[in-house]
Amino acid sequence: MAKFPEQLIRDDIRALSAYHVPESTGLLKLDAMENPHALPALLQAEIAQLVSRAAINRYPDPQASRLKARLREAMEIPLDMEIMLGNGSDELIQMIASAVAKPGASLLSVEPAFAMFRIIAACAGLRYESVQLNRDFTLDVEAVIAAINQYQPAVIFIAYPNNPTGNLFDREGLSRIIKAAPGLAVVDEAYHAFTDESFMPRLTDYPNLLVMRTLSKLGMAGLRLGFLAGRTEWITQLEKLRLPYNINVLTQTVAEKILQRMDVLLEQAREITSQRAKLFAELSALPGVQAYRSDANFILFRVSRADEVFKGLIQRGILIKNLNRSHPLLEDCLRVTVGTAQQNQQFILALTETLIP
Ligand SMILES: Cc1ncc(COP(=O)(O)O)c(C=O)c1O
């Protein structure tokens, strides 16, 4: 007799809610930290040519060797470090979590942080432990070290810069945490393109460090490509969890091509960074708005009555992220992705109308 989900599905999975992606049809999408810029027309045409000839009847190169070579160059991955690819960095988090999920093992992060750390820990059957950030979103290094001593986490995930707060944590504090960790320490540099700081050159300094990045925020969110850089002894083990063809033919073909034009991507990232400064100034000038400095491609800000403001923006055709009630430190907080100059103007205008009707 067929079983019911209640009989078959693990209790902890049934207790979870799926990651919610809101409907965005017809809205200006400033909720998901996507790059708002298109590629130059010539590059688009070259990609179209490559895609039309791509061998989609064949399985992809399971090692994606050419793509990895391009990434190594474009992302300045140290020559003595290995690379592992994921179908988005989400998938890499999942593989790392599954790899260390011995009975009773835990994943430690800070809060508020990227929600997938917690969700993936739960799916992998890991205990999830977290340490609250300070009120100004800085890292409480002593509290993290105390939690490390208490929980002995198998893995620690820290986003640098952090999502959803946008700030970079203190470098020396983070180094102390990596050193104190009894297990793996993953520095998630999803927003690396918008800051000069990175732990990539410091991989050699820490035997337990992995640096994770994604191409999503650089303009390739639709391709789903993330990568992990770290020592061979770690990557060799983690590779066993990777499904053989996780990076499809089209992603390999297109990402390889676009990575040859890092100049275009970096110019777009520079434009986003300069728009971020303008947007921050404009947000800060609005009455009743407290904006937080960001090293990423989004800005967290606090208003009074965030739910109403969020709805008011949707009515004016703009979708951002409502973080109210997602964490006590984020009461009445909203997060906006930096768009083009024109999109940011549209957002500021709509926000002004919502705040001062
Ligand atoms: C800190 C952080 N890590 C990872 C990701 C996931 O990126 P990807 O698109 O590569 O799965 C995000 C996406 O928002 C993020 O904010």
XYZ file of C-alpha atoms and ligand atoms in Angstrom:
373
model
C 0.000 0.000 0.000
C 1.257 3.505 -0.885
C 2.641 5.401 2.071
C 1.619 8.923 3.079
C 4.262 11.669 3.307
C 3.722 11.709 7.093
C 4.881 8.100 7.249
C 7.742 8.352 4.820
C 9.304 11.815 4.999
C 11.672 12.601 7.899
C 9.977 14.607 10.685
C 12.627 17.332 10.525
C 12.081 17.775 6.767
C 8.296 17.979 7.184
C 8.829 20.646 9.827
C 10.835 22.836 7.396
C 9.421 25.502 5.068
C 10.819 25.624 1.545
C 12.947 28.655 0.625
C 10.435 31.206 -0.579
C 11.003 33.026 -3.865
C 8.327 35.726 -4.343
C 6.435 36.267 -7.582
C 8.093 39.108 -9.510
C 6.313 39.234 -12.869
C 5.906 42.840 -13.978
C 7.948 44.235 -11.076
C 11.348 45.943 -11.055
C 13.327 43.203 -9.357
C 15.659 44.611 -6.715
C 15.340 41.740 -4.256
C 17.906 39.107 -5.195
C 21.272 40.844 -5.658
C 21.325 40.269 -9.400
C 23.550 42.318 -11.699
C 21.211 44.684 -13.618
C 23.500 45.148 -16.633
C 23.298 43.328 -19.963
C 26.391 42.049 -21.752
C 27.759 44.029 -24.723
C 25.917 43.159 -27.966
C 29.010 41.682 -29.625
C 29.618 39.340 -26.701
C 25.945 38.342 -26.742
C 26.253 37.473 -30.448
C 29.401 35.400 -29.804
C 27.593 33.540 -27.026
C 24.639 32.876 -29.346
C 27.036 31.326 -31.875
C 28.693 29.149 -29.253
C 25.379 28.030 -27.790
C 24.008 27.116 -31.221
C 26.990 24.799 -31.758
C 27.169 23.408 -28.214
C 27.044 19.607 -27.994
C 23.881 19.389 -25.932
C 23.410 15.791 -27.097
C 26.511 14.852 -25.073
C 27.055 14.844 -21.345
C 29.201 17.756 -20.204
C 32.896 17.446 -19.328
C 32.539 16.042 -15.779
C 35.696 17.842 -14.672
C 34.895 21.084 -16.535
C 38.655 21.457 -16.926
C 38.668 24.421 -19.325
C 36.180 26.296 -17.186
C 38.255 25.667 -14.068
C 41.373 26.960 -15.838
C 39.510 30.160 -16.782
C 38.242 30.561 -13.227
C 41.705 30.066 -11.779
C 42.997 32.897 -13.909
C 40.000 35.216 -13.559
C 39.625 34.761 -9.788
C 43.335 34.577 -8.933
C 43.012 31.183 -7.270
C 46.433 30.166 -5.889
C 48.136 27.526 -8.052
C 48.536 25.091 -5.166
C 44.799 25.139 -4.381
C 42.205 22.814 -5.907
C 38.864 23.979 -7.366
C 35.467 22.329 -7.040
C 32.401 23.512 -8.989
C 28.818 23.672 -7.812
C 25.473 24.277 -9.505
C 25.418 27.613 -7.719
C 27.255 27.980 -4.420
C 24.091 26.696 -2.747
C 25.005 23.266 -4.038
C 28.513 23.558 -2.615
C 27.099 24.391 0.816
C 24.923 21.288 0.481
C 27.872 19.045 -0.447
C 30.022 20.337 2.407
C 27.168 19.909 4.892
C 26.460 16.328 3.724
C 30.133 15.442 3.895
C 30.501 16.354 7.569
C 27.052 15.204 8.766
C 28.180 12.542 11.218
C 25.650 11.818 13.980
C 25.601 14.756 16.394
C 27.780 17.013 14.184
C 26.964 20.717 13.935
C 27.242 23.662 11.554
C 27.969 27.036 13.145
C 27.215 30.435 11.665
C 26.311 33.919 12.776
C 22.840 35.487 12.728
C 21.527 37.251 10.794
C 23.227 35.478 7.902
C 22.427 33.839 4.573
C 19.336 31.697 5.294
C 20.572 28.704 3.297
C 23.269 27.915 5.893
C 20.501 27.043 8.359
C 18.169 25.386 5.849
C 20.896 23.206 4.336
C 22.209 22.229 7.788
C 18.702 21.013 8.661
C 18.339 19.053 5.395
C 21.724 17.413 5.887
C 20.785 16.385 9.412
C 23.358 18.680 11.050
C 22.631 20.568 14.248
C 22.577 24.286 13.465
C 24.212 26.601 16.011
C 24.514 30.348 15.639
C 25.952 33.362 17.386
C 24.140 36.666 17.206
C 26.007 39.599 15.662
C 26.431 42.782 17.683
C 23.686 45.395 17.305
C 25.783 47.222 14.697
C 26.176 43.897 12.808
C 29.855 43.519 13.694
C 31.163 40.125 14.690
C 31.158 39.221 18.370
C 34.450 37.350 18.080
C 34.616 36.301 21.731
C 31.076 34.882 21.571
C 31.892 32.962 18.382
C 35.024 31.509 19.972
C 33.028 30.538 23.062
C 30.469 28.818 20.793
C 33.283 27.019 18.974
C 34.573 25.716 22.295
C 31.096 24.683 23.384
C 29.789 23.055 20.187
C 32.999 21.945 18.436
C 31.329 22.532 15.044
C 32.276 20.303 12.126
C 32.007 23.347 9.875
C 31.655 27.109 10.232
C 30.134 29.239 7.472
C 30.770 32.979 7.430
C 29.800 35.238 4.527
C 32.359 37.999 3.887
C 30.741 40.495 3.158
C 27.714 39.298 5.059
C 24.211 38.909 3.639
C 21.739 40.477 4.568
C 23.703 43.126 6.475
C 26.191 43.965 3.694
C 29.181 44.631 5.958
C 32.622 43.034 5.984
C 33.602 41.560 9.322
C 36.865 42.503 10.975
C 39.607 40.591 9.187
C 41.658 39.800 12.284
C 38.563 38.668 14.179
C 37.657 36.317 11.348
C 41.232 34.986 11.244
C 41.011 34.179 14.957
C 37.775 32.284 14.341
C 39.310 30.254 11.490
C 42.279 29.396 13.735
C 40.050 28.430 16.658
C 37.803 26.197 14.501
C 38.279 22.485 15.152
C 36.732 21.657 11.758
C 36.311 23.330 8.398
C 35.927 27.099 8.081
C 34.203 28.257 4.909
C 34.515 31.928 4.006
C 31.670 32.643 1.591
C 32.767 35.438 -0.720
C 29.581 35.666 -2.799
C 29.925 39.481 -2.849
C 33.639 39.529 -3.521
C 33.279 41.629 -6.719
C 32.126 44.631 -4.710
C 34.963 44.772 -2.168
C 38.747 44.637 -2.210
C 38.925 42.262 0.747
C 39.360 38.513 0.318
C 40.655 35.429 2.078
C 41.642 33.839 -1.243
C 45.326 34.857 -0.921
C 45.300 33.569 2.670
C 44.239 30.005 1.846
C 47.782 28.791 2.404
C 47.794 30.229 5.934
C 45.003 27.995 7.279
C 44.805 24.231 6.714
C 41.050 24.165 7.484
C 40.006 27.107 5.266
C 37.841 26.869 2.135
C 36.947 29.980 0.118
C 33.629 29.869 -1.721
C 32.480 32.240 -4.466
C 29.685 32.475 -6.990
C 29.318 34.012 -10.442
C 25.686 34.854 -9.617
C 26.304 38.382 -8.382
C 28.759 39.110 -11.192
C 26.054 38.815 -13.842
C 25.557 35.072 -14.298
C 22.868 34.190 -11.752
C 20.941 32.308 -14.436
C 23.881 30.035 -15.252
C 24.131 28.653 -11.705
C 27.855 28.415 -11.109
C 29.713 28.584 -7.824
C 33.141 27.338 -6.852
C 35.159 26.340 -3.871
C 38.924 26.796 -3.582
C 40.931 24.847 -1.037
C 43.529 22.238 -0.297
C 43.559 19.038 -2.352
C 42.980 16.845 0.705
C 39.612 18.535 1.356
C 38.480 18.888 -2.253
C 39.299 15.220 -3.018
C 36.889 14.127 -0.288
C 34.174 16.658 -1.164
C 34.335 15.699 -4.860
C 32.864 12.326 -3.889
C 29.574 14.081 -3.117
C 29.433 15.960 -6.393
C 27.114 14.439 -8.990
C 29.212 13.734 -12.103
C 27.548 16.215 -14.498
C 26.427 18.955 -12.131
C 27.685 21.759 -14.400
C 25.748 21.484 -17.651
C 27.086 22.003 -21.163
C 25.493 25.428 -21.643
C 26.781 26.750 -18.323
C 30.288 25.523 -19.079
C 30.250 26.996 -22.590
C 28.799 30.371 -21.675
C 30.693 30.914 -18.418
C 33.986 30.051 -20.115
C 33.277 32.663 -22.774
C 32.151 35.394 -20.376
C 35.117 34.833 -18.071
C 37.373 35.776 -20.982
C 35.842 39.234 -20.641
C 36.554 39.873 -16.974
C 37.158 43.490 -18.021
C 33.417 43.793 -18.826
C 32.343 42.136 -15.585
C 34.708 44.207 -13.457
C 33.574 47.425 -15.134
C 29.951 46.503 -14.342
C 30.923 45.726 -10.745
C 32.693 49.100 -10.500
C 29.583 50.845 -11.807
C 27.455 49.006 -9.222
C 29.886 50.018 -6.452
C 29.731 53.650 -7.497
C 25.919 53.523 -7.694
C 25.928 51.960 -4.220
C 27.599 55.087 -2.810
C 24.963 57.325 -4.423
C 22.098 55.129 -3.307
C 23.456 55.066 0.249
C 23.642 58.874 0.328
C 20.117 59.203 -1.063
C 18.666 56.669 1.352
C 20.413 58.314 4.297
C 18.998 61.703 3.305
C 15.400 60.453 3.498
C 13.595 61.264 6.744
C 13.069 58.235 8.969
C 15.461 56.004 7.025
C 18.583 54.509 8.563
C 20.829 52.969 5.902
C 23.730 50.652 6.769
C 27.066 50.907 4.967
C 27.586 48.053 2.556
C 30.535 46.320 0.916
C 28.186 44.282 -1.281
C 25.757 45.029 -4.150
C 22.816 45.712 -1.843
C 21.951 48.023 1.036
C 20.123 47.163 4.236
C 17.993 49.966 5.649
C 15.588 50.482 8.510
C 12.334 52.413 8.413
C 9.370 52.624 10.696
C 6.621 50.195 9.599
C 8.676 48.138 7.123
C 5.723 45.962 6.095
C 3.756 48.989 4.892
C 6.749 50.425 3.074
C 7.409 47.064 1.405
C 3.778 46.881 0.222
C 3.832 50.519 -0.900
C 6.858 49.758 -3.074
C 5.165 46.722 -4.626
C 2.141 48.891 -5.449
C 4.573 51.202 -7.240
C 6.049 48.284 -9.199
C 9.201 47.602 -7.158
C 10.167 44.382 -5.424
C 12.808 44.490 -2.685
C 13.324 42.144 0.280
C 11.363 42.503 3.487
C 13.485 41.282 6.408
C 11.101 42.412 9.124
C 10.542 39.582 11.627
C 13.279 37.430 10.028
C 15.559 38.136 13.016
C 15.269 40.364 16.128
C 18.183 42.528 14.924
C 16.372 43.139 11.625
C 13.171 44.594 12.961
C 11.716 46.994 10.359
C 14.611 46.308 7.998
C 14.420 46.123 4.217
C 17.130 45.211 1.730
C 17.473 46.685 -1.735
C 19.762 45.459 -4.494
C 21.774 48.185 -6.235
C 20.403 48.555 -9.762
C 21.300 50.781 -12.698
C 21.338 54.550 -12.096
C 17.856 54.767 -13.604
C 16.454 51.857 -11.565
C 17.868 53.340 -8.364
C 16.187 56.650 -9.168
C 12.899 54.853 -9.766
C 13.306 53.086 -6.416
C 14.165 56.276 -4.501
C 11.207 58.072 -6.047
C 8.826 55.232 -5.146
C 10.262 55.028 -1.628
C 9.901 58.781 -1.138
C 6.261 58.626 -2.279
C 5.645 55.692 0.063
C 7.238 57.406 3.057
C 5.787 60.863 2.453
C 2.355 60.265 0.878
C 26.207 34.816 1.180
C 25.642 34.049 0.038
N 26.180 32.878 -0.291
C 25.708 32.153 -1.309
C 24.641 32.596 -2.068
C 24.095 31.682 -3.141
O 24.576 31.990 -4.393
P 24.365 31.037 -5.627
O 23.533 31.816 -6.580
O 25.748 30.783 -6.150
O 23.721 29.759 -5.188
C 24.038 33.817 -1.767
C 22.887 34.282 -2.551
O 22.229 35.232 -2.275
C 24.557 34.561 -0.682
O 24.014 35.719 -0.312
